[in-house]
Coordinates of C-alpha atoms and ligand atoms in Angstrom, one line a residue:
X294 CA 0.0 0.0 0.0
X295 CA 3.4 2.4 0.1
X296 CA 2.8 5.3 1.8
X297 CA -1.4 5.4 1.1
X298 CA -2.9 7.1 5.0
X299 CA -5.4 5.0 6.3
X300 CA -8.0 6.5 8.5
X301 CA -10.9 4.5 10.0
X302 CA -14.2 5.1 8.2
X303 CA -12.9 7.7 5.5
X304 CA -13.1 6.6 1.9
X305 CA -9.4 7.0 0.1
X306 CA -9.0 9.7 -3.0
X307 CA -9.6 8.2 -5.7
X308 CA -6.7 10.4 -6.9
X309 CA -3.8 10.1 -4.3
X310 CA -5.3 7.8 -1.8
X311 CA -5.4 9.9 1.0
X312 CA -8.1 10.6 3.6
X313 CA -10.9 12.0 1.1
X314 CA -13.4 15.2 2.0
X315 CA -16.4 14.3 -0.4
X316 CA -17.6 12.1 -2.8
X317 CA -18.5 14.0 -6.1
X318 CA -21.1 12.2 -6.7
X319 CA -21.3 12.9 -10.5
X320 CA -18.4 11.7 -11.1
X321 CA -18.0 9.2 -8.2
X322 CA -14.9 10.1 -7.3
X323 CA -13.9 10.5 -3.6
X324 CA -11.6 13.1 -3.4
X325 CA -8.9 14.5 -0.5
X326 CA -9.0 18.2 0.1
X327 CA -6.6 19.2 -2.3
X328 CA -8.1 17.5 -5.5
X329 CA -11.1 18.5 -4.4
X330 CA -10.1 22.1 -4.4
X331 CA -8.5 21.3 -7.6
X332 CA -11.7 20.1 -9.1
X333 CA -13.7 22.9 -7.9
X334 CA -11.5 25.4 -9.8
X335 CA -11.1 23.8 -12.9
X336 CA -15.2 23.5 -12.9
X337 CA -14.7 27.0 -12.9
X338 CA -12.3 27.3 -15.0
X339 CA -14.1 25.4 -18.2
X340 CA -17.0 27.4 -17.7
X341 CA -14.8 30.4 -18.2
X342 CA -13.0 29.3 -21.3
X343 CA -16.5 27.2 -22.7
X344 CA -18.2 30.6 -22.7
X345 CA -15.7 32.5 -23.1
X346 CA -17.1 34.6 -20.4
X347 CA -13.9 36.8 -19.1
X348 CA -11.9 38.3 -22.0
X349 CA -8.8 40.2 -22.0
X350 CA -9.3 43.9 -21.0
X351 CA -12.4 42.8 -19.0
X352 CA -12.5 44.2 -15.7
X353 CA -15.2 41.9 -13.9
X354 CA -17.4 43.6 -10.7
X355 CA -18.6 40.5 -8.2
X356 CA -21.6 40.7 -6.6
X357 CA -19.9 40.0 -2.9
X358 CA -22.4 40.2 -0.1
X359 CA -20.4 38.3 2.5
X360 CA -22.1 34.7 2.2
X361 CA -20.4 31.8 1.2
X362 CA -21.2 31.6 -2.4
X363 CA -20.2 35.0 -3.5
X364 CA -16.5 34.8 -1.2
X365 CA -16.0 31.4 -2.4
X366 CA -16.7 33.4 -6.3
X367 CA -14.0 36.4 -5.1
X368 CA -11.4 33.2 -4.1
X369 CA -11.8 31.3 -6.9
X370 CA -11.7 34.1 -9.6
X371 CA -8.5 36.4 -7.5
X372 CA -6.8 32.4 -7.9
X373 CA -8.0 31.9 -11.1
X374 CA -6.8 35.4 -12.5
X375 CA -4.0 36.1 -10.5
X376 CA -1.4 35.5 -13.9
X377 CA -3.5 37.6 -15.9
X378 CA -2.9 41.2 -15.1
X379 CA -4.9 42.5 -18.4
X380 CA -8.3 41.4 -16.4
X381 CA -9.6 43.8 -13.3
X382 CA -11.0 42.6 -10.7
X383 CA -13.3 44.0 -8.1
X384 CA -15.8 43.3 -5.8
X385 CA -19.1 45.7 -5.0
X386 CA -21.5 45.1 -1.6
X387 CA -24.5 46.3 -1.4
X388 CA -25.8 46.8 1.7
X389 CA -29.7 46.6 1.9
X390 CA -30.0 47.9 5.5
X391 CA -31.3 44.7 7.7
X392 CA -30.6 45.4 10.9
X393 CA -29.3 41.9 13.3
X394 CA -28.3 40.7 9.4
X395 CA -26.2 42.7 7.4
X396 CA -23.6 44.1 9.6
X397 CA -21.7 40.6 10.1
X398 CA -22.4 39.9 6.5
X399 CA -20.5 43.4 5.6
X400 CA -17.8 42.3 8.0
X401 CA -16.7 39.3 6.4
X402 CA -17.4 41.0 2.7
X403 CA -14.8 43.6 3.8
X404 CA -12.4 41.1 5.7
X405 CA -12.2 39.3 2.5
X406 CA -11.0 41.9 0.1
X407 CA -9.0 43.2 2.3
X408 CA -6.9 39.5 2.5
X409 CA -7.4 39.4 -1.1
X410 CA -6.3 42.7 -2.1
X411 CA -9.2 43.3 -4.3
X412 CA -10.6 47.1 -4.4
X413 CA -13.9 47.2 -3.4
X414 CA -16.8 49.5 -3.3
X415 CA -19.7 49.7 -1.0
X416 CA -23.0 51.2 -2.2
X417 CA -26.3 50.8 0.4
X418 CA -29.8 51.4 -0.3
X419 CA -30.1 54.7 1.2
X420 CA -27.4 56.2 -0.9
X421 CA -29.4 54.5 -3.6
X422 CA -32.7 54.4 -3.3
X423 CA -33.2 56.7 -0.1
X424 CA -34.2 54.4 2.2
X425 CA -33.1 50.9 3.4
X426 CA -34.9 47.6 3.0
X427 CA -36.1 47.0 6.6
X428 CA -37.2 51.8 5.9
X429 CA -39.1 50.4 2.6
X430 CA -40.8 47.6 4.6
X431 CA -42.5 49.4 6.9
X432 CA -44.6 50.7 4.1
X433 CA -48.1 48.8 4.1
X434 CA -47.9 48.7 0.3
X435 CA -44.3 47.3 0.4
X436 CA -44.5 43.3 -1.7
X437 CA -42.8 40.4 -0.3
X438 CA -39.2 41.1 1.2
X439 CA -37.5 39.1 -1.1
X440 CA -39.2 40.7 -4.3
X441 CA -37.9 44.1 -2.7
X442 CA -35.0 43.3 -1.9
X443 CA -34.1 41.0 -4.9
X444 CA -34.8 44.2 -7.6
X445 CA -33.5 46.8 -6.3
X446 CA -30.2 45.2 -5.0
X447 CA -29.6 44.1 -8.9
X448 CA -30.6 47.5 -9.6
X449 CA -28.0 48.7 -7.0
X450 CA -25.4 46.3 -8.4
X451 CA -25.7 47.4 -12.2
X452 CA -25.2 51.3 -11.5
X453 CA -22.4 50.5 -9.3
X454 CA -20.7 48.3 -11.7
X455 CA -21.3 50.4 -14.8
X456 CA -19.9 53.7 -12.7
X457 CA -16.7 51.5 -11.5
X458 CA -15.8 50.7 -15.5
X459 CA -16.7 47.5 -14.9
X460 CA -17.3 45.4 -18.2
X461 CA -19.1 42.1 -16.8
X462 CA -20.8 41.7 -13.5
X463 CA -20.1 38.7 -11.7
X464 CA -22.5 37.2 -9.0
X465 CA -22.3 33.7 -7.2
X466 CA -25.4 32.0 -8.8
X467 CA -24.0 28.1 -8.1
X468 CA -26.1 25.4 -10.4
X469 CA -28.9 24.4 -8.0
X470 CA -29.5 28.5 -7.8
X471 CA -29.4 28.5 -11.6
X472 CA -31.7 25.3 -12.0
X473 CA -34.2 26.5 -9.0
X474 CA -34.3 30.3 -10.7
X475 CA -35.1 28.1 -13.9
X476 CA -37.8 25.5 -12.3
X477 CA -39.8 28.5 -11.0
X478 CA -39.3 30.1 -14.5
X479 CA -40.9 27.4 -16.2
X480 CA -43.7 26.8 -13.2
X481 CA -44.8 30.3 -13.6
X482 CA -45.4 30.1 -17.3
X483 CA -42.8 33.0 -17.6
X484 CA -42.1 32.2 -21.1
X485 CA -40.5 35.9 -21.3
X486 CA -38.5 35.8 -18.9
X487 CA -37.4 32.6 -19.8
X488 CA -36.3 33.7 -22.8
X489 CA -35.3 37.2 -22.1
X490 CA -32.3 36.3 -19.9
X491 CA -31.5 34.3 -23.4
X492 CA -30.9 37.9 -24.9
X493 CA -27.4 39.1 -24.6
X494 CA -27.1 43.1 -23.5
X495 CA -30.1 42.9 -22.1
X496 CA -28.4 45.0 -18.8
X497 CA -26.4 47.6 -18.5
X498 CA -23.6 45.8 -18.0
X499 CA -23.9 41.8 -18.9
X500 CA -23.9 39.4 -16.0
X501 CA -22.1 36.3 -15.3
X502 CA -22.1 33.2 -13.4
X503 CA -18.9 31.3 -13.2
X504 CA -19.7 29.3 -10.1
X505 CA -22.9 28.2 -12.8
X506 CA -21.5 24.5 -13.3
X507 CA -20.5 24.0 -9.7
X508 CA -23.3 22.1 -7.2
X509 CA -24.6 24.1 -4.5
X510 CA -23.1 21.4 -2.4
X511 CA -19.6 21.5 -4.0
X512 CA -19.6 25.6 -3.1
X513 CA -20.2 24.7 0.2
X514 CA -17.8 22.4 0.8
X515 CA -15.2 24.5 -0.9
X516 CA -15.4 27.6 1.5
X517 CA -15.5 25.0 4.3
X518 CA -12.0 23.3 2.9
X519 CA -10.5 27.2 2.5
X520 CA -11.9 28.4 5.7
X521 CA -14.2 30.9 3.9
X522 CA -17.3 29.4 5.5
X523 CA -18.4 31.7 8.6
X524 CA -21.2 31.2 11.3
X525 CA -23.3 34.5 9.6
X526 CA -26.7 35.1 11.0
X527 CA -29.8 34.5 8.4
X528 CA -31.7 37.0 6.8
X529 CA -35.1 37.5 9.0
X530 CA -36.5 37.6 5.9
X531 CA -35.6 34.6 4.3
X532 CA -38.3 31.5 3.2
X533 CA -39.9 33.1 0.1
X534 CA -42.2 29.2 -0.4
X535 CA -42.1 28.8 -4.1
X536 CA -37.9 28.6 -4.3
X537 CA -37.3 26.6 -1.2
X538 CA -40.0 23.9 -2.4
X539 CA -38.0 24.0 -6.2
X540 CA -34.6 24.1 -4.4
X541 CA -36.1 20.6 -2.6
X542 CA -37.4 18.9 -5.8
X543 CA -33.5 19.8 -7.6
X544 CA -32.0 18.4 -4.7
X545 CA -34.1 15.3 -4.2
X546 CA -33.9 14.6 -7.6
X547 CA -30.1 14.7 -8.1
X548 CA -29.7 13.1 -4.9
X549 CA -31.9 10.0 -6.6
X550 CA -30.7 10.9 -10.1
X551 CA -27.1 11.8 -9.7
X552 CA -26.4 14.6 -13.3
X553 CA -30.5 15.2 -13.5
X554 CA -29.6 19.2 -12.3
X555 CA -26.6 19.5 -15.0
X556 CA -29.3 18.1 -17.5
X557 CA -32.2 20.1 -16.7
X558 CA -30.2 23.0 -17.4
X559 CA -28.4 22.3 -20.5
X560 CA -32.1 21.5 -21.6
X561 CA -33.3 25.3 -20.5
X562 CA -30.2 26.7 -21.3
X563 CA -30.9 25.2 -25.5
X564 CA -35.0 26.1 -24.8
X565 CA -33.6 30.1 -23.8
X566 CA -31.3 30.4 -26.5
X567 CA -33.9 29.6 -28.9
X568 CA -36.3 31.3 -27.3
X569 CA -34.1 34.6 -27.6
X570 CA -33.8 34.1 -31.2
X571 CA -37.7 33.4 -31.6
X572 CA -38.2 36.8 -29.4
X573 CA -35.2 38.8 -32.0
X574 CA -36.8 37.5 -35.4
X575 CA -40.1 38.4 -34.0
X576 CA -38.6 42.2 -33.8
X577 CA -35.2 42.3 -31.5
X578 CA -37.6 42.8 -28.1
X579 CA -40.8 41.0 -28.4
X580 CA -42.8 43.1 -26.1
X581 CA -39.6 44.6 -24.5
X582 CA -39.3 48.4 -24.4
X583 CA -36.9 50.2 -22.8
X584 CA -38.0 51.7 -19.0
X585 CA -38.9 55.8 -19.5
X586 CA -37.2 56.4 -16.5
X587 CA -33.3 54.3 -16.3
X588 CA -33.4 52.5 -19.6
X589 CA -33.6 49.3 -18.4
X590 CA -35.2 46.5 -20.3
X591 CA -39.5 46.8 -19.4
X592 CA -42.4 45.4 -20.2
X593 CA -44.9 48.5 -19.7
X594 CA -42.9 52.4 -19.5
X595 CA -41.0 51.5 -16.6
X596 CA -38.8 48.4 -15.7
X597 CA -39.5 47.1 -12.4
X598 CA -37.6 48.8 -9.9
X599 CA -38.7 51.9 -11.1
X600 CA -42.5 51.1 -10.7
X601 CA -41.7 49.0 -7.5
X602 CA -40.0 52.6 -6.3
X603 CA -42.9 54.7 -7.8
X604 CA -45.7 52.6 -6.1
X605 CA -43.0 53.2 -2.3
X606 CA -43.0 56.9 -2.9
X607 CA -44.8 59.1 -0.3
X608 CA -48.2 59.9 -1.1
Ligands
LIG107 FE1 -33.0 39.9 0.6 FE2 -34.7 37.9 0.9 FE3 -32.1 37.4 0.7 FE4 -33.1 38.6 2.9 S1 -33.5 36.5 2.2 S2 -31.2 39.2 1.8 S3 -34.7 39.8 2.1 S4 -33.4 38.3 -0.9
LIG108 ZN1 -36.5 51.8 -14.8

């Protein structure tokens, strides 16, 4: 057995033989900590070069809130870019204002660049918007927290990224997020929207999700291995009932169906790409106008953060 470390109950790398950390289970592989990490990042890594997603002279903005997924996107891309100098990097925060929540959350964010080195830029909802989530939510005509709160902080992220020169915006959106947003999209009917996100420049500046090939499970795991997993407080928000009950079917599924998640969504990603060229032949926006008041892409005269904001104002 040379020099293989045997440790009761753990499972040997598949790799190296030593004590593994996980069993991928789509590839059945039992893997140590090190080819783990290793696996992670070149996850990441072929989803960069597939898509082609992060070109020279980019200079990509992450969506960093603090959590695991988006500081485990920060790591991942700092490592990942560190030998190409022609490609920014920078992270943006936004803080919503939720009191108890937010302020550990904005901690770690911060600690992170800082150990990173990565410039970062902190906008909040009041410097926004005027007022901060939990100041909106007192409002009687306020919608569900998460609608809120979802809008206007990728409305908050796309103004600060196009005024730091950013050319891509990057946010944490691991698969299951990616095949839970897409489950709901496809429960609601939303055939727009389904095929909207399909469209590219259909935002001020374009988003991306490198972490988009990588389980929920595997992120996880990963800012446990690097120590980039913290005991944060949760949102008192959190539990919008439609995406927790998708997130359970994805993960029951793929737990009984090990790939079923990386097939759903190569299925929706073909059904949105065709859907995008259905919506340009039909006239470049089918239905889609541009919002009277920011530009953004709307159904109606205004997008919706501006109507959500209009419908807040003071009467
Ligand atoms: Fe915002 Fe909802 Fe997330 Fe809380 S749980 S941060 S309200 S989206
Ligand atoms: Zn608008």
């Amino acid at each position: 057995m040379g020099d293989e470390k045997k440790v009761a109950g753990v499972s040997p790398c598949t790799r190296c033989r030593a004590p593994a950390v996980a069993l991928v289970r789509r590839t059945g592989e039992h893997l140590c900590a090190a080819h783990f990490v290793a696996s992670v990042e070149r996850e990441v890594q072929e989803t960069v070069e597939r898509t082609g997603m992060i070109r020279d002279g980019d200079c990509i903005a992450v969506g960093l809130s603090g959590g695991k997924d988006s500081s485990v996107l920060l790591y991942i891309l700092s490592r990942l870019l560190r030998d190409r100098p022609e490609v920014r990097l920078l992270a943006i925060t936004i803080d919503e204002g939720i009191a108890g929540y937010r302020e550990e959350t904005m901690k770690a964010a911060r600690a992170l660049t800082a150990d990173l080195g990565v410039e970062q830029f902190v906008v909040s909802f009041e410097d926004a918007f005027g007022r901060s989530l939990d100041a909106f939510l007192q409002n009687p005509a306020a919608p569900n927290p998460c609608t809120l709160c979802g809008v206007l902080r990728r409305r908050a992220l796309q103004t600060a990224a196009r005024r730091a020169g950013a050319t891509k915006l990057a946010t944490g959106h691991s698969l299951d997020d990616e095949a839970e947003a897409a489950l709901m999209n496809v429960l609601n009917g939303d055939l727009k929207r389904i095929a909207r996100t399909g469209i590219p420049g259909n935002a001020f500046v374009p988003r991306i999700k490198p972490l988009g090939g990588v389980p929920e499970k595997e992120v996880t795991l990963y800012a446990v291995v690097q120590g980039l997993f913290l005991p944060l407080p949760e949102c008192p928000y959190a539990g919008q009932a439609l995406r927790s009950e998708a997130r359970t079917i994805i993960s029951t599924l793929e737990y009984r169906h090990p790939g079923t998640t990386m097939q759903f969504m190569e299925g929706y990603t073909t059904l949105r790409e065709r859907g995008a060229h259905c919506l340009e032949e039909e006239g470049a926006t089918g239905g889609f106008t541009r919002c009277e008041e920011c530009g953004e892409p709307a159904t109606g005269r205004r997008c919706q953060a501006c109507s959500l904001l209009a419908s807040l104002r003071d009467e």
